[in-house]
Coordinates of C-alpha atoms and ligand atoms in Angstrom, one line a residue:
X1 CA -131.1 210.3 64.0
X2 CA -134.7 208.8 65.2
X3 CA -135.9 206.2 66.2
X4 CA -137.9 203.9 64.0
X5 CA -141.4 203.8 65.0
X6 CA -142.6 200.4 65.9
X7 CA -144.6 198.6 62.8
X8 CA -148.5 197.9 62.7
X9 CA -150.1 195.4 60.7
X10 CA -150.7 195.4 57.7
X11 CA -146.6 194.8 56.8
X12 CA -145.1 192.9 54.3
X13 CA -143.4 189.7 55.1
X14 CA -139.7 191.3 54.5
X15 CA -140.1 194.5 56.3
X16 CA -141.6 191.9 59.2
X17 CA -138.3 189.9 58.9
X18 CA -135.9 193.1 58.5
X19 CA -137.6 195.1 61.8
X20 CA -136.9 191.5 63.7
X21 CA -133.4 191.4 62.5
X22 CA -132.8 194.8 63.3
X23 CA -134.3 194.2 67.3
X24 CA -132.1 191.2 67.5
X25 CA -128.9 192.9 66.5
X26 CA -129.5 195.7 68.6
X27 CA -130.2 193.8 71.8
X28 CA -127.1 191.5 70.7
X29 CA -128.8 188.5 70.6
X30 CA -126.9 185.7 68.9
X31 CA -126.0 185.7 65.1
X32 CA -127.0 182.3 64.0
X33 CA -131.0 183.5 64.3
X34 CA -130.3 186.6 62.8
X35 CA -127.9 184.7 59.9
X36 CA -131.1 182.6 59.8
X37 CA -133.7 185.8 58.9
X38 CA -131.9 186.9 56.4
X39 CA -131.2 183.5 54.3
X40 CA -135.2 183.9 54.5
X41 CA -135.2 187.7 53.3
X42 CA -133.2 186.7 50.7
X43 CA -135.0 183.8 49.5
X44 CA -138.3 185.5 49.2
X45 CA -137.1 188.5 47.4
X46 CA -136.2 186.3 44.6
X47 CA -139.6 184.4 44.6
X48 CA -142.2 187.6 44.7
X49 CA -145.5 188.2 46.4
X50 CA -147.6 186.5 44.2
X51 CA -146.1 183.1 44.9
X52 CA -145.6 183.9 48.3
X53 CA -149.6 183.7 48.8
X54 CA -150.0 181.3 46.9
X55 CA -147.2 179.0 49.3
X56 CA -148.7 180.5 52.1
X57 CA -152.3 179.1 51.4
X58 CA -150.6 175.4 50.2
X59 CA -148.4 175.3 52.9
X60 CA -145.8 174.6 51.0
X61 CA -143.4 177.7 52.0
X62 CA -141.2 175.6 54.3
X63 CA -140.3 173.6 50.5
X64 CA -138.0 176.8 49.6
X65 CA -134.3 176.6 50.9
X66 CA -133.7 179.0 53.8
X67 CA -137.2 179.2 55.1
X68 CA -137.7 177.2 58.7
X69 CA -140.6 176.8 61.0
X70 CA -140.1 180.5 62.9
X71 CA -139.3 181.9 59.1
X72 CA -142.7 180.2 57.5
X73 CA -144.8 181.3 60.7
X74 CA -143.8 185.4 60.4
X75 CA -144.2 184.9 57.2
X76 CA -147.7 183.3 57.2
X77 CA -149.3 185.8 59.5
X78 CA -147.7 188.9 57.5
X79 CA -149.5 187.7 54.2
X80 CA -152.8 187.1 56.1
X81 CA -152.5 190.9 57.6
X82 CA -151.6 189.7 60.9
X83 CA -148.5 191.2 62.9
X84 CA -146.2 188.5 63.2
X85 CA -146.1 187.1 66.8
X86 CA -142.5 186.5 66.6
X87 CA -142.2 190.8 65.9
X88 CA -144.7 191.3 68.5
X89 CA -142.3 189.6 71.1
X90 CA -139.0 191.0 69.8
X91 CA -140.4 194.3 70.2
X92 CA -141.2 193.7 73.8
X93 CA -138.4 192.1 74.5
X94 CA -135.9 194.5 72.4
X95 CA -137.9 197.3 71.0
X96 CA -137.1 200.0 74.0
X97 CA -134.3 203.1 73.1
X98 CA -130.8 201.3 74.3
X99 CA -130.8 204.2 76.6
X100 CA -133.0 207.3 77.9
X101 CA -130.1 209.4 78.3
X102 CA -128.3 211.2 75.3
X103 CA -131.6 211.8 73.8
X104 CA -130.3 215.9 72.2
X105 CA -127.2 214.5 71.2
X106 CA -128.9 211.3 69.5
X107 CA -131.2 213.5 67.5
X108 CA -128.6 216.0 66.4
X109 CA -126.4 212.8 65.1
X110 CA -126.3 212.8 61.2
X111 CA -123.3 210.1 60.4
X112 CA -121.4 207.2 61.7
X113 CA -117.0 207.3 61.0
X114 CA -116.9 203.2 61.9
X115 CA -119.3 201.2 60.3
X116 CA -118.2 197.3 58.8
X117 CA -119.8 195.4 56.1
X118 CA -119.2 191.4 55.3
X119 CA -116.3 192.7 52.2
X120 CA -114.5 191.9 56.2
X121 CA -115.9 190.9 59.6
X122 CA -119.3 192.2 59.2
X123 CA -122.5 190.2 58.5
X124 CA -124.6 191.9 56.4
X125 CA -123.6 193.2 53.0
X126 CA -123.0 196.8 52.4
X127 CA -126.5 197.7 51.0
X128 CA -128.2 196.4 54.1
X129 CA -125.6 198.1 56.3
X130 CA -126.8 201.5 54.1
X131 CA -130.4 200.8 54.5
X132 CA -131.0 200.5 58.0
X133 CA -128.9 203.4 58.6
X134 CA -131.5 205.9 56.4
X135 CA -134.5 204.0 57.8
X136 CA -132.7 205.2 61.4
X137 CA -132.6 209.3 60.2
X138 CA -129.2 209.1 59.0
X139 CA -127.3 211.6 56.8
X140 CA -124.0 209.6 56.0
X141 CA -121.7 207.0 57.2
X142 CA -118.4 205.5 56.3
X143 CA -117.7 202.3 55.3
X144 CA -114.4 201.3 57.5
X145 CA -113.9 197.7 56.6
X146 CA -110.2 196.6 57.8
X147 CA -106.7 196.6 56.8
X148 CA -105.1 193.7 55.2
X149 CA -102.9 192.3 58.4
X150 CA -106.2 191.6 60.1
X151 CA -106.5 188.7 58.3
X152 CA -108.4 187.3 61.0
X153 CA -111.1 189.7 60.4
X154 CA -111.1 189.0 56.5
X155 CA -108.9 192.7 56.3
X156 CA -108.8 193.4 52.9
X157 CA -106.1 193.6 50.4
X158 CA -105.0 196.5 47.9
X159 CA -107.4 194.9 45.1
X160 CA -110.4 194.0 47.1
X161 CA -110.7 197.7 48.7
X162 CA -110.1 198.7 45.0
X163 CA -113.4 196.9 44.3
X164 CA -115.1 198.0 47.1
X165 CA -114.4 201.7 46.2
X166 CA -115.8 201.0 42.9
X167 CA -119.3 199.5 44.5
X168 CA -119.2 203.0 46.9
X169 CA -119.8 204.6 43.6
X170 CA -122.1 202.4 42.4
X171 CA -123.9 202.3 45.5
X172 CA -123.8 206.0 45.8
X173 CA -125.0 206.7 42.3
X174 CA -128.0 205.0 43.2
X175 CA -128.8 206.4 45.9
X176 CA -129.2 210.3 44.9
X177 CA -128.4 213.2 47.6
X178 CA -131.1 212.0 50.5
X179 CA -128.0 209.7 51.8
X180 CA -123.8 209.5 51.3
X181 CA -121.5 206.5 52.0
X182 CA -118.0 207.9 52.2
X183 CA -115.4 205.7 51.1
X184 CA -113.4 204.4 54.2
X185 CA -111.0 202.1 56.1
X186 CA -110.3 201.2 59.4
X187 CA -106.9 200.7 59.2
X188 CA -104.6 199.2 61.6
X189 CA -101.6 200.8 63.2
X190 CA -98.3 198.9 63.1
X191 CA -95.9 198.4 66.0
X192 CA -93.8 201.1 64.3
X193 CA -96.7 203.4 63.9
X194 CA -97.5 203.2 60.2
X195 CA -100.7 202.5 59.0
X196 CA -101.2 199.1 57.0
X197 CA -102.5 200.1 53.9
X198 CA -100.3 202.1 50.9
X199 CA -100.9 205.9 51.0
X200 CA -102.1 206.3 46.9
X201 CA -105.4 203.6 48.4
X202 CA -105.4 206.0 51.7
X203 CA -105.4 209.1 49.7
X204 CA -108.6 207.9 47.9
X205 CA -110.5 207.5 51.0
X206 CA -112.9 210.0 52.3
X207 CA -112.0 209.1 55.6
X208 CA -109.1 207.0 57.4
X209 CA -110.0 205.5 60.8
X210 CA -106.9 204.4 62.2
X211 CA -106.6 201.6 65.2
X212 CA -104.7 199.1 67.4
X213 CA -105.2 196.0 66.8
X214 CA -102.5 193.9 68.5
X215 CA -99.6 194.3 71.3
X216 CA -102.4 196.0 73.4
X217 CA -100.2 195.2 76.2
X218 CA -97.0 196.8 75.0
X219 CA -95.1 199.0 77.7
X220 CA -96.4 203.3 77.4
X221 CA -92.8 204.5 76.6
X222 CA -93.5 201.9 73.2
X223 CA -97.7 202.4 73.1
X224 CA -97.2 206.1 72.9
X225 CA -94.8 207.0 70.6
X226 CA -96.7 204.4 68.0
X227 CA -100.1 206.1 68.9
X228 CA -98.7 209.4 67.9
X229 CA -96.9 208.4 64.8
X230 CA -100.2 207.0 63.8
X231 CA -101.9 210.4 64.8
X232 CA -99.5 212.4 63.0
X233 CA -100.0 210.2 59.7
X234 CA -102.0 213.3 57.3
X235 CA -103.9 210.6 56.2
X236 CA -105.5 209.8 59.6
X237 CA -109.2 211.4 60.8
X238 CA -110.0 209.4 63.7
X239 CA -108.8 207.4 66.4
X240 CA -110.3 204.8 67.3
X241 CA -111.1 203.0 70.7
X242 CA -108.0 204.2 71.5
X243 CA -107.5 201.8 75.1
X244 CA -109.1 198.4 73.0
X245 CA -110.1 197.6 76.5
X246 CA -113.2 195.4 77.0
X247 CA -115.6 195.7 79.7
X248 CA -118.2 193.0 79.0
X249 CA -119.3 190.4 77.2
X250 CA -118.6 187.3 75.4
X251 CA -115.0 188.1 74.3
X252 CA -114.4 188.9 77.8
X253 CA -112.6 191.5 79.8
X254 CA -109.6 193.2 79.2
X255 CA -107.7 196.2 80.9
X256 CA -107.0 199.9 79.0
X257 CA -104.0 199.9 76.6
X258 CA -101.5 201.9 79.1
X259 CA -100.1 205.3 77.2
X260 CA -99.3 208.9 78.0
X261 CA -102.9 209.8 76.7
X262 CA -102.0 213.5 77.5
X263 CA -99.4 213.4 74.5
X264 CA -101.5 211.4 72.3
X265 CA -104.6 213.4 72.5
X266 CA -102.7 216.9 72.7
X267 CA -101.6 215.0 69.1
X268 CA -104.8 214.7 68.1
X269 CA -105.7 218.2 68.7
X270 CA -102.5 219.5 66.6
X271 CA -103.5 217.3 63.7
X272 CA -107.0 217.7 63.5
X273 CA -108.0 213.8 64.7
X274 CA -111.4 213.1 66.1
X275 CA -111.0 211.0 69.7
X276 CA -113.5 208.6 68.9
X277 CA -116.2 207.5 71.3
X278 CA -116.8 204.0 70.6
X279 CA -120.7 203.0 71.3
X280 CA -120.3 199.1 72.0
X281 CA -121.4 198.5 74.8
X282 CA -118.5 195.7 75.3
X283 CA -116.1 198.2 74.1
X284 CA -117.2 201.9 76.2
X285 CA -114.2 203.3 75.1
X286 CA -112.6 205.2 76.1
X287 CA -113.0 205.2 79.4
X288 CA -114.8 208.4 81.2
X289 CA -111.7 210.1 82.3
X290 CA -109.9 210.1 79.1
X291 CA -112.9 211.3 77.2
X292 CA -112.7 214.2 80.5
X293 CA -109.1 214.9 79.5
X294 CA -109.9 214.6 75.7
X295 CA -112.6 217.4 76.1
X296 CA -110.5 219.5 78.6
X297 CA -107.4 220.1 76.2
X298 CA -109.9 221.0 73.2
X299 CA -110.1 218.1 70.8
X300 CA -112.9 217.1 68.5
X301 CA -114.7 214.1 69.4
X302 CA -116.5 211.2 66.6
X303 CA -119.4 209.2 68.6
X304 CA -119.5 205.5 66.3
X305 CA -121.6 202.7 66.2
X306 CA -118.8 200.4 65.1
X307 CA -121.3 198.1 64.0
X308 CA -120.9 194.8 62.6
X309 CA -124.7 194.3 61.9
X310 CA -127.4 196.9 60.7
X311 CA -129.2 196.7 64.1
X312 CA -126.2 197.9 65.8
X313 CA -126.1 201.1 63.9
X314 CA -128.4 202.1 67.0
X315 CA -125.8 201.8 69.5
X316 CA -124.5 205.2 68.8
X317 CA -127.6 205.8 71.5
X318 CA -125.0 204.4 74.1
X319 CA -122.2 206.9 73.1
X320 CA -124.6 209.6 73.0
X321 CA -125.5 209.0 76.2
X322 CA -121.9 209.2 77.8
X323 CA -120.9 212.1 75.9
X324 CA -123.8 214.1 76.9
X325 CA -123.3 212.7 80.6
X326 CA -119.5 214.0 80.2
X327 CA -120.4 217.6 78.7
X328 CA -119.5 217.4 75.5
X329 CA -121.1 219.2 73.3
X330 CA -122.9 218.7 69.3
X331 CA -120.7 221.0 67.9
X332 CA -117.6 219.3 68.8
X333 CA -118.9 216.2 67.5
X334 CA -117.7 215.4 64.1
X335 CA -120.8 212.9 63.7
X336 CA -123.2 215.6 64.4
X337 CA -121.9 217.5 61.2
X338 CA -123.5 217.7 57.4
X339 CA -121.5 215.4 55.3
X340 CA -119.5 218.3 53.3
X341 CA -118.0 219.5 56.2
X342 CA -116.9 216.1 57.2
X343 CA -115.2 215.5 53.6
X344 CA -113.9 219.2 54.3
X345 CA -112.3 218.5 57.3
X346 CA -110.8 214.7 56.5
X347 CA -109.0 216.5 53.7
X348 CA -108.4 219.9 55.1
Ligands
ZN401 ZN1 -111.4 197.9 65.7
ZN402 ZN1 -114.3 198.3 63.9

């Protein structure tokens, strides 16, 4: 992966608006501006440059539906050749790396196993989600919207992740060989260990990231056992943030899922599993000495964005940098790897 270079002037009103969106998303900001840039995007794809010019020298852009006064402004200076003052500040503001650490591990990354679109609780549809991750270097990512019983995260159901398989393709076709979305799902884990989606969907999936959603809190002698079952499943790839804790942020703090992570990884290892390192920064998890104790007994590792927004594709900077920090190395890192021997290995 690399980092995008920062853009000059000239630049067109929609990369303008895309390049802010991204900054924002990366550096977290909140979701109504961003929500707000993209009505905008949208809009003015529809109406071309031609009548954008023409708006622009009337002043009558703000008259279109989804374009405000910050909208109409980076708008107005892109069409005049002028780099929008509202980029120039977000790039201040937002356009350093996340992190100087990492940096071999960050440019050796090719793909991302946990990556959500708005088919759940993403915002962005998927062909934005796709964009901004070739625009950032990479190779490949998986979709991994969720599992039906997360209905509070718009999970989806048998038919909809039917559909979505079918726009994969579609979007896949169109894309040719320079990038591949594998066809995913992060699925949850049930209290009994099963994953919640039915295994002839599973079995279509390039990948299966499997995860715990609910009774975080459950006892080890129940967490465990459920985490291995889950492990053991042949359709699982991936676990993923494996404690759920949360160390930051506006969905505030909460303490490590408590298991016998000795078992569960030495699972992991028998069946093939990648310990994932989830990159949000709320998230960081696992925490450091479970990633020590993943690395010690052998396992393969996944370093994921879990992103909910393009711009936070880029946080796979902040996993890079802690599994560097913690010695692990490219090779063990399934994310690091050319796409074919990712399919190879989720179906070996
Ligand atoms: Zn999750
Ligand atoms: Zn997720």
């Amino acid at each position: 992966m690399e980092q995008p270079t920062p853009p000059q002037a000239p630049i067109s009103p929609i990369d303008a608006l895309r390049r802010i969106c991204f900054l924002l998303e990366r550096g977290r900001e909140s979701s109504y501006r961003v929500d707000a840039f993209r009505t905008t995007i949208e809009a003015i794809t529809l109406i071309g440059d031609a009548e954008l010019k023409e708006r622009v020298e009337a002043g009558t852009l703000k008259q279109i539906k989804g374009i405000g006064d910050s909208s109409a402004a980076i708008i107005g200076q892109a069409v005049r050749g002028v780099l929008p003052a509202y980029l120039v500040s977000a790039e201040e503001k937002h356009g350093e790396p996340l992190t100087r650490g990492g940096a071999e591990l960050y440019a050796a990354l090719r793909g991302d196993l946990h990556a959500h679109s708005n088919w759940s609780d993403g915002g962005s549809p998927i062909e934005e989600m796709v964009l901004a991750a070739v625009e950032l270097g990479q190779e490949w990512m998986a979709l991994t919207d969720h599992s039906p019983r997360l209905t509070i995260a718009n999970g989806l159901s048998r038919e909809r992740l039917t559909d979505q398989l079918k726009r994969v393709e579609a979007i896949n076709a169109s894309l040719g060989d320079a990038f591949t979305l594998l066809k995913g799902i992060e699925v949850d884990i049930h209290l009994d260990g099963t994953l919640d989606q039915d295994d002839d969907l599973l079995d279509q999936l390039d990948v299966v990231t499997a995860s715990i959603h609910s009774k975080l809190r459950q006892p080890s002698f129940e967490m465990t056992p459920r985490m291995v079952a889950a492990v053991r499943n042949p359709h699982t790839n991936v676990l993923a943030h494996c404690t759920g804790q949360l160390v930051t942020g506006g969905r505030g703090k909460r303490p490590p899922s408590q298991f016998d992570a000795e078992k569960v990884f030495r699972a992991c290892l028998e069946n093939d599993v990648a310990v994932e390192i989830n990159s949000r920064p709320e998230r960081c998890d696992p925490p450091d000495e479970l990633i020590e104790l993943a690395r010690d007994l052998g396992c393969l590792f996944t370093i994921d964005s879990d992103a909910h927004a393009p711009g936070q594709l880029d946080m796979k900077s902040l996993g890079c940098e802690r599994a560097e920090r913690l010695g692990i190395t490219a090779e063990r890192i399934v994310t690091t790897w050319p796409v074919e021997d990712v399919r190879a290995w989720a179906k070996g």
